[in-house]
Short mmCIF file of C-alpha atoms and ligand atoms in Angstrom, two decimals:
data_model
loop_
_atom_site.label_atom_id
_atom_site.label_comp_id
_atom_site.label_asym_id
_atom_site.label_seq_id
_atom_site.Cartn_x
_atom_site.Cartn_y
_atom_site.Cartn_z
CA MET A 1 -26.56 7.95 0.72
CA LYS A 2 -28.99 10.76 0.77
CA HIS A 3 -28.33 12.85 3.76
CA LYS A 4 -29.83 16.08 4.76
CA SER A 5 -29.16 17.46 8.03
CA GLY A 6 -26.25 15.43 9.32
CA SER A 7 -28.75 12.44 10.44
CA THR A 8 -27.91 9.04 9.46
CA LYS A 9 -31.22 7.63 9.34
CA SER A 10 -33.59 10.12 8.39
CA ASN A 11 -33.17 10.04 4.24
CA GLU A 12 -32.16 6.74 4.16
CA ASP A 13 -34.04 5.41 0.64
CA ILE A 14 -35.53 1.73 0.60
CA LEU A 15 -37.01 0.19 -2.22
CA ILE A 16 -39.45 -2.32 -1.57
CA VAL A 17 -40.30 -5.10 -3.95
CA ASP A 18 -43.46 -7.17 -3.50
CA ASP A 19 -46.56 -8.62 -5.65
CA THR A 20 -49.10 -8.18 -2.55
CA PRO A 21 -50.24 -4.91 -2.18
CA ASP A 22 -50.81 -5.13 1.37
CA ASN A 23 -47.16 -6.53 2.18
CA LEU A 24 -46.32 -3.13 0.66
CA ARG A 25 -48.65 -0.99 2.56
CA LEU A 26 -47.38 -2.65 5.89
CA LEU A 27 -43.88 -2.83 5.17
CA SER A 28 -43.71 0.79 3.66
CA ALA A 29 -45.90 2.19 7.22
CA MET A 30 -43.43 0.57 9.44
CA LEU A 31 -40.62 2.01 7.40
CA THR A 32 -41.70 5.66 6.96
CA LYS A 33 -42.70 5.56 10.90
CA LYS A 34 -38.77 4.98 11.28
CA GLY A 35 -37.86 7.71 8.98
CA TYR A 36 -36.89 5.90 6.01
CA GLU A 37 -37.63 6.98 2.68
CA VAL A 38 -39.62 4.89 0.62
CA ARG A 39 -40.15 3.83 -3.21
CA LYS A 40 -42.47 0.89 -3.95
CA ALA A 41 -42.55 -1.95 -6.71
CA LEU A 42 -44.87 -4.37 -7.63
CA ASN A 43 -42.93 -7.07 -9.69
CA GLY A 44 -39.16 -7.32 -10.46
CA ARG A 45 -39.15 -5.06 -13.84
CA ALA A 46 -40.08 -2.24 -12.02
CA ALA A 47 -37.94 -2.52 -9.49
CA ILE A 48 -34.97 -2.83 -11.76
CA ALA A 49 -36.00 -0.29 -13.64
CA SER A 50 -36.75 1.96 -10.13
CA ALA A 51 -33.29 0.68 -9.08
CA GLN A 52 -31.25 1.91 -12.13
CA ALA A 53 -32.89 5.11 -12.55
CA ASP A 54 -31.80 6.30 -9.10
CA THR A 55 -30.11 3.71 -6.88
CA PRO A 56 -31.77 2.96 -3.35
CA ASP A 57 -29.84 2.58 -0.38
CA LEU A 58 -31.36 -0.79 0.35
CA ILE A 59 -33.54 -2.95 -1.39
CA LEU A 60 -36.48 -5.50 0.28
CA LEU A 61 -37.06 -7.84 -2.46
CA ASP A 62 -40.01 -10.80 -2.41
CA ILE A 63 -38.91 -13.92 -3.54
CA LYS A 64 -42.11 -15.38 -5.14
CA MET A 65 -43.49 -13.45 -7.65
CA PRO A 66 -45.05 -13.99 -10.71
CA GLU A 67 -43.12 -13.09 -13.60
CA MET A 68 -40.02 -12.94 -12.41
CA GLU A 69 -38.79 -14.62 -9.29
CA GLY A 70 -36.94 -12.72 -6.44
CA TYR A 71 -33.99 -14.46 -6.89
CA GLU A 72 -33.39 -13.69 -10.80
CA VAL A 73 -34.23 -9.70 -9.91
CA CYS A 74 -31.32 -9.99 -7.63
CA GLN A 75 -29.08 -11.35 -10.24
CA HIS A 76 -29.82 -8.65 -12.80
CA LEU A 77 -29.26 -6.09 -10.10
CA LYS A 78 -25.87 -7.87 -9.12
CA ALA A 79 -24.72 -8.11 -13.15
CA ASP A 80 -25.22 -4.17 -13.58
CA PRO A 81 -22.20 -2.35 -12.04
CA LYS A 82 -24.60 0.48 -11.24
CA THR A 83 -26.85 -1.74 -8.87
CA ARG A 84 -24.63 -4.24 -7.69
CA ASP A 85 -23.57 -2.73 -4.37
CA ILE A 86 -27.16 -2.06 -3.15
CA PRO A 87 -27.57 -4.83 0.01
CA VAL A 88 -30.67 -6.54 -0.84
CA ILE A 89 -32.54 -8.41 1.88
CA PHE A 90 -35.07 -10.78 0.67
CA ILE A 91 -38.62 -11.09 2.04
CA SER A 92 -39.81 -14.93 2.31
CA ALA A 93 -42.98 -16.31 3.51
CA LEU A 94 -43.06 -18.57 6.75
CA ASP A 95 -44.38 -21.20 5.26
CA ASP A 96 -42.64 -21.29 1.57
CA VAL A 97 -39.74 -23.70 1.51
CA MET A 98 -37.19 -21.08 0.89
CA ASP A 99 -33.79 -21.72 -0.84
CA LYS A 100 -31.45 -20.39 1.31
CA VAL A 101 -28.16 -21.09 -0.52
CA ARG A 102 -30.04 -19.96 -3.94
CA ALA A 103 -30.67 -16.75 -2.24
CA PHE A 104 -27.20 -15.83 -0.94
CA ALA A 105 -26.00 -16.77 -4.50
CA SER A 106 -28.08 -14.78 -6.00
CA GLY A 107 -26.00 -12.09 -4.17
CA GLY A 108 -28.70 -11.36 -1.35
CA ILE A 109 -27.24 -10.63 2.26
CA ASP A 110 -29.78 -11.15 4.37
CA TYR A 111 -33.49 -12.26 4.61
CA VAL A 112 -36.84 -11.91 6.60
CA THR A 113 -40.02 -13.74 6.71
CA LYS A 114 -43.50 -13.11 6.70
CA PRO A 115 -45.74 -12.83 8.82
CA PHE A 116 -43.49 -9.48 9.96
CA GLN A 117 -41.53 -9.36 13.39
CA GLU A 118 -41.25 -5.32 13.27
CA ALA A 119 -38.06 -5.20 15.41
CA GLU A 120 -36.38 -7.60 13.64
CA VAL A 121 -36.93 -6.17 10.62
CA LEU A 122 -35.78 -3.02 11.59
CA ALA A 123 -33.05 -4.12 13.13
CA ARG A 124 -31.79 -6.25 10.26
CA ILE A 125 -32.33 -3.20 8.02
CA GLU A 126 -30.34 -1.26 10.11
CA ASN A 127 -27.65 -3.59 10.60
CA GLN A 128 -27.22 -3.78 6.84
CA LEU A 129 -27.41 -0.01 6.32
CA LYS A 130 -24.61 0.33 8.74
CA ILE A 131 -22.43 -1.67 7.00
CA GLN A 132 -22.99 -0.18 3.79
CA ARG A 133 -22.62 3.29 5.45
CA LEU A 134 -18.90 1.85 7.14
CA GLN A 135 -17.94 0.34 3.65
CA LYS A 136 -18.98 3.55 1.79
CA LYS A 137 -16.48 5.82 4.74
CA LEU A 138 -13.76 3.16 4.20
CA ILE A 139 -13.96 3.65 0.27
CA GLN A 140 -13.83 7.51 0.70
CA GLN A 141 -10.99 7.37 2.92
CA ASN A 142 -8.70 5.34 1.07
CA GLU A 143 -9.31 7.15 -1.86
CA GLU A 144 -8.36 10.26 0.00
CA LEU A 145 -5.42 8.78 1.52
CA ALA A 146 -4.33 7.63 -2.23
CA ARG A 147 -4.92 10.78 -3.39
CA SER A 148 -2.78 12.68 -0.63
CA ASN A 149 -0.09 9.94 -1.11
CA ARG A 150 0.03 10.67 -4.88
CA GLU A 151 0.49 14.63 -4.09
CA LEU A 152 3.18 14.12 -1.70
CA GLU A 153 5.01 12.31 -4.24
CA GLN A 154 4.47 14.80 -6.37
CA PHE A 155 5.68 17.32 -4.37
CA ALA A 156 8.67 15.48 -3.36
CA SER A 157 9.63 14.92 -6.69
CA VAL A 158 9.27 18.46 -7.68
CA VAL A 159 11.06 20.03 -4.78
CA SER A 160 13.85 17.61 -5.31
CA HIS A 161 14.21 18.49 -8.88
CA ASP A 162 14.18 22.29 -8.39
CA LEU A 163 16.41 22.07 -5.40
CA GLN A 164 19.21 20.58 -7.01
CA GLN A 165 20.07 23.33 -9.49
CA PRO A 166 20.68 26.19 -7.35
CA LEU A 167 22.90 23.54 -5.06
CA GLN A 168 24.98 22.89 -8.20
CA GLY A 169 25.37 26.32 -8.33
CA ILE A 170 26.71 26.88 -4.57
CA THR A 171 28.95 23.92 -4.78
CA GLY A 172 30.32 24.67 -8.11
CA PHE A 173 31.34 28.27 -7.11
CA ALA A 174 32.78 27.23 -3.62
CA LYS A 175 35.10 24.92 -5.65
CA ILE A 176 35.98 27.55 -8.09
CA MET A 177 36.70 29.65 -5.45
CA ALA A 178 38.69 27.31 -3.48
CA ILE A 179 40.69 26.60 -6.87
CA LYS A 180 41.24 30.14 -8.10
CA TYR A 181 41.91 31.93 -5.04
CA GLN A 182 43.92 29.52 -3.18
CA ASN A 183 47.15 31.53 -2.85
CA SER A 184 45.15 34.65 -1.94
CA LEU A 185 42.75 33.10 0.77
CA ASP A 186 43.77 32.42 4.28
CA GLU A 187 43.93 28.87 5.96
CA THR A 188 40.17 29.53 7.49
CA ALA A 189 38.89 30.82 4.32
CA LEU A 190 39.63 28.08 2.49
CA ASP A 191 38.24 25.90 5.41
CA TYR A 192 34.89 27.63 5.45
CA LEU A 193 34.94 27.36 1.31
CA ASN A 194 35.39 23.18 2.14
CA ARG A 195 32.58 23.12 4.25
CA ILE A 196 30.38 24.94 2.00
CA PHE A 197 31.36 21.78 -0.68
CA GLU A 198 31.12 18.94 2.03
CA SER A 199 27.57 20.45 2.98
CA GLY A 200 26.38 20.81 -0.16
CA GLY A 201 27.82 17.13 -1.12
CA ARG A 202 25.49 15.80 1.93
CA MET A 203 22.59 17.80 0.63
CA GLN A 204 22.91 16.31 -2.43
CA ARG A 205 23.01 13.19 -1.69
CA LEU A 206 19.33 13.59 0.61
CA ILE A 207 17.78 15.18 -2.49
CA GLN A 208 18.94 12.42 -4.63
CA ASP A 209 17.90 9.71 -2.03
CA LEU A 210 14.40 11.78 -1.67
CA LEU A 211 13.98 11.97 -5.38
CA THR A 212 14.37 8.08 -5.81
CA TYR A 213 12.07 7.50 -2.75
CA ALA A 214 9.48 9.57 -4.22
CA GLN A 215 9.81 7.91 -7.88
CA VAL A 216 9.00 4.18 -6.45
CA GLY A 217 5.15 3.15 -7.29
CA THR A 218 4.97 5.92 -9.81
CA PRO A 219 2.81 4.97 -12.59
CA ASN A 220 4.35 3.32 -15.95
CA GLN A 221 6.72 0.82 -14.46
CA THR A 222 7.70 -2.13 -16.44
CA PHE A 223 7.71 -5.01 -14.75
CA GLU A 224 9.40 -8.27 -16.12
CA LEU A 225 11.26 -11.37 -15.57
CA ILE A 226 14.74 -10.33 -13.86
CA ASP A 227 17.88 -12.36 -13.25
CA CYS A 228 18.86 -11.62 -9.75
CA ASN A 229 22.54 -12.59 -10.52
CA LEU A 230 22.91 -10.17 -12.81
CA ILE A 231 21.46 -7.51 -10.59
CA LEU A 232 23.89 -8.55 -8.41
CA GLU A 233 26.76 -8.22 -10.34
CA GLN A 234 25.63 -4.69 -11.63
CA VAL A 235 25.57 -4.05 -7.62
CA ARG A 236 28.92 -5.48 -7.05
CA GLU A 237 30.12 -3.08 -9.83
CA ASN A 238 28.49 0.27 -7.91
CA LEU A 239 29.64 -0.79 -4.78
CA GLN A 240 33.56 -1.40 -6.28
CA THR A 241 35.27 1.24 -4.30
CA ALA A 242 33.09 0.61 -0.89
CA ILE A 243 33.90 -3.45 -1.28
CA ALA A 244 37.50 -2.97 -2.06
CA GLU A 245 38.15 -0.01 0.77
CA LYS A 246 36.69 -2.65 3.40
CA TYR A 247 37.66 -5.59 1.75
CA ALA A 248 34.12 -6.97 1.87
CA LYS A 249 33.46 -10.38 0.98
CA LEU A 250 30.27 -10.77 -0.89
CA ASP A 251 28.95 -14.24 -1.60
CA TYR A 252 25.88 -15.42 -2.95
CA ASP A 253 25.05 -19.09 -4.70
CA PHE A 254 23.00 -19.29 -7.96
CA LEU A 255 19.88 -16.67 -7.21
CA PRO A 256 16.69 -17.13 -8.79
CA LYS A 257 14.80 -15.14 -11.33
CA VAL A 258 11.96 -13.15 -10.12
CA ILE A 259 9.09 -10.65 -11.54
CA GLY A 260 10.18 -7.14 -10.86
CA ASN A 261 11.26 -3.52 -12.14
CA GLU A 262 15.14 -3.59 -12.57
CA THR A 263 16.00 -0.24 -11.82
CA GLN A 264 14.30 -0.46 -8.29
CA LEU A 265 15.50 -4.28 -7.79
CA ILE A 266 19.21 -2.89 -8.15
CA GLN A 267 18.14 -0.25 -5.90
CA LEU A 268 16.90 -2.45 -3.20
CA PHE A 269 20.11 -5.05 -3.37
CA GLN A 270 22.42 -1.69 -3.59
CA ASN A 271 20.97 -0.03 -0.57
CA LEU A 272 20.96 -3.41 1.66
CA ILE A 273 24.22 -4.21 0.50
CA SER A 274 26.07 -0.92 1.41
CA ASN A 275 24.34 -0.89 4.74
CA ALA A 276 26.13 -4.48 4.96
CA ILE A 277 29.45 -3.23 4.19
CA LYS A 278 28.91 0.10 6.19
CA PHE A 279 27.78 -0.82 9.52
CA THR A 280 30.87 -3.14 10.34
CA ASN A 281 33.41 -2.52 12.84
CA PRO A 282 36.91 -1.16 11.63
CA GLU A 283 38.85 -4.04 12.43
CA LYS A 284 36.49 -6.22 11.06
CA SER A 285 35.89 -6.64 7.06
CA PRO A 286 32.50 -7.31 6.01
CA GLU A 287 31.47 -10.66 5.71
CA ILE A 288 28.05 -10.73 3.21
CA LYS A 289 25.82 -14.04 2.47
CA ILE A 290 22.92 -13.59 0.56
CA LEU A 291 20.89 -16.69 -0.22
CA ALA A 292 16.92 -17.31 -1.48
CA VAL A 293 14.65 -19.58 -0.78
CA PRO A 294 11.15 -20.79 -1.77
CA GLN A 295 8.28 -19.66 0.52
CA ASN A 296 4.37 -19.30 -0.10
CA PHE A 297 4.66 -19.34 -3.59
CA LYS A 298 7.09 -16.52 -3.21
CA TRP A 299 11.06 -16.40 -3.10
CA CYS A 300 12.46 -15.22 0.46
CA PHE A 301 15.84 -13.48 0.39
CA GLU A 302 18.32 -13.43 3.33
CA ILE A 303 21.14 -10.81 3.40
CA HIS A 304 23.21 -11.77 6.13
CA ASP A 305 25.96 -9.34 7.71
CA ASN A 306 28.60 -9.53 10.36
CA GLY A 307 28.38 -6.13 11.13
CA ILE A 308 27.61 -4.13 14.40
CA GLY A 309 23.98 -5.21 14.80
CA ILE A 310 21.14 -3.26 15.70
CA ASP A 311 19.55 -2.88 19.07
CA THR A 312 15.81 -4.41 19.87
CA GLU A 313 14.60 -0.62 20.84
CA ASN A 314 15.41 0.55 17.43
CA LEU A 315 14.75 -2.35 15.33
CA GLY A 316 11.04 -1.70 14.86
CA ARG A 317 11.55 1.66 13.80
CA ILE A 318 14.45 1.57 11.47
CA PHE A 319 12.23 1.05 7.76
CA GLU A 320 10.71 4.80 8.94
CA ALA A 321 12.15 7.62 6.92
CA PHE A 322 15.13 9.49 8.47
CA HIS A 323 15.41 7.40 11.22
CA ARG A 324 18.96 6.69 11.88
CA VAL A 325 20.17 4.63 14.73
CA HIS A 326 23.73 5.30 13.95
CA SER A 327 25.52 8.94 14.18
CA ALA A 328 25.91 10.83 10.69
CA LYS A 329 29.59 11.46 11.66
CA GLU A 330 30.40 7.79 12.64
CA PHE A 331 28.46 6.22 9.51
CA PRO A 332 27.28 9.18 7.05
CA GLY A 333 23.86 8.51 5.36
CA THR A 334 20.60 9.91 5.12
CA GLY A 335 17.96 7.63 6.82
CA ILE A 336 15.92 7.38 3.63
CA GLY A 337 17.48 3.76 2.44
CA LEU A 338 15.48 1.21 4.24
CA ALA A 339 12.17 3.35 3.79
CA THR A 340 12.77 3.12 -0.41
CA CYS A 341 13.52 -0.80 0.21
CA LYS A 342 10.32 -0.94 2.11
CA LYS A 343 8.72 1.12 -0.70
CA ILE A 344 10.00 -1.29 -3.29
CA ILE A 345 9.10 -4.00 -1.69
CA GLU A 346 5.57 -2.99 -1.06
CA ASN A 347 5.49 -2.28 -4.87
CA HIS A 348 6.40 -5.50 -5.44
CA GLN A 349 3.50 -7.34 -3.21
CA GLY A 350 6.17 -8.30 -1.01
CA GLU A 351 6.87 -8.17 2.85
CA ILE A 352 10.76 -6.78 3.96
CA TRP A 353 11.77 -7.81 7.81
CA VAL A 354 15.13 -7.77 9.87
CA LYS A 355 16.75 -9.55 12.50
CA SER A 356 19.67 -8.51 14.41
CA GLU A 357 22.04 -9.34 17.41
CA LEU A 358 24.27 -6.25 18.72
CA ASN A 359 27.64 -6.97 18.03
CA VAL A 360 26.96 -10.18 16.18
CA GLY A 361 24.89 -9.09 12.87
CA THR A 362 22.20 -8.21 10.80
CA THR A 363 19.92 -10.33 8.38
CA PHE A 364 17.40 -8.57 6.29
CA TYR A 365 14.42 -10.77 4.90
CA PHE A 366 12.43 -9.79 1.84
CA THR A 367 9.87 -11.48 -0.23
CA LEU A 368 9.52 -11.26 -4.11
CA PRO A 369 7.54 -12.46 -6.54
CA ILE A 370 8.19 -16.26 -8.04
CA GLU A 371 8.64 -16.52 -11.90
CA LYS A 372 5.28 -18.40 -13.04
CA GLN A 373 5.71 -21.86 -14.30
CA GLY A 374 4.76 -23.28 -17.42
P1 LIG B 401 21.39 5.06 6.46
O1 LIG B 401 22.06 3.87 5.81
O2 LIG B 401 21.40 6.34 5.29
O3 LIG B 401 21.39 5.35 7.16
P2 LIG B 401 18.81 3.59 6.04
O4 LIG B 401 17.60 4.00 5.84
O5 LIG B 401 19.97 2.54 5.06
O6 LIG B 401 19.85 5.10 6.34
O7 LIG B 401 18.90 2.80 7.40
C1 LIG B 401 18.52 3.46 8.93
C2 LIG B 401 19.55 2.78 9.86
O8 LIG B 401 19.26 1.70 9.96
C3 LIG B 401 21.09 3.05 9.67
O9 LIG B 401 21.38 4.57 10.03
C4 LIG B 401 21.51 2.20 10.64
O10 LIG B 401 21.46 2.70 11.89
C5 LIG B 401 20.90 1.28 10.33
N1 LIG B 401 21.05 0.13 9.55
C6 LIG B 401 20.52 -0.10 8.91
N2 LIG B 401 21.20 -1.06 7.79
C7 LIG B 401 22.14 -1.95 8.94
C8 LIG B 401 23.00 -3.10 9.09
N3 LIG B 401 23.09 -3.95 8.40
N4 LIG B 401 23.64 -3.10 10.05
C9 LIG B 401 23.39 -2.42 11.35
N5 LIG B 401 22.67 -1.21 11.63
C10 LIG B 401 21.80 -0.83 10.00
#
């Protein structure tokens, strides 16, 4: 679209293709009067050449022309990536039998009939140009959004990496001081050193979680056939201390194979299962049940727990980064785990949702691509 002074209409460029000079003149006068820029072509070949040299915003294309019919011209335009997106409105004579199906099948989006009703022709053109404008804006905004997401991910990843080193220096020296000067420091000084050490540990976890979050969806990830039973074995091993401390029961039957990224799937199950172990009453041992059922050509996984549950008010927000329902003192954490799960699932073209009842338990559901048959 060739805008000049911010006006949406003034410079839109329309190519009229008609083998009758009188029609060309009539349409051209009508459109020029309305502020459009107009180009003319007397046959299909000239029209294709003109559109390829400089793409117009819209083409008005006569169906009945010698040499090359309008349908054929349209097919040519739609086959070329350069001219594919130009909206084509067909022109047909009222007394001709117009093959509407063929007109739409060849890529046309609308048609006007001769003799022309000026208001109707203008309304149909303006309609299509408006759709075109909105589409272009949407594409632009999508590209902008994708770019800004990429930048944000890069930023988070660089910041996380660069924060780790100085932090290790702080916690490392606090530890050395506490050990080396154990006998010369009083209780308060040792307590302060301990707090530095603990705060450093919390920050370390936060950085690590942010790094994991930022890395989901970065390019060059391998997607392959993954056996979820093996993923669960790995997760059970990674969480063995928490499982043993809380006497947690982890129950799953035979789980399916899915198409996915191994590291991310371990992360996903580990986040959900460690939450199921963590968010329980101290007097209750966690009982976690995992199953998968086929649903609409995907596997739908369910992770049930018998924990403290989540109130309805917070249920809609728990997948937001940093949103925590329970206090960090009571249940330590960073609030990035579920946001990472959501990102991982979206990266696998799936969905994730949750149902919960206070003091009864919570179930997380998510879908993953099914293994292709044959
Ligand atoms: P974190 O576990 O680090 O706090 P998450 O993003 O994993 O962060 O979870 C966000 C919040 O959702 C948690 O702080 C907790 O309040 C709630 N939550 C998550 N899983 C459960 C669960 N299984 N039962 C009860 N609450 C949960």
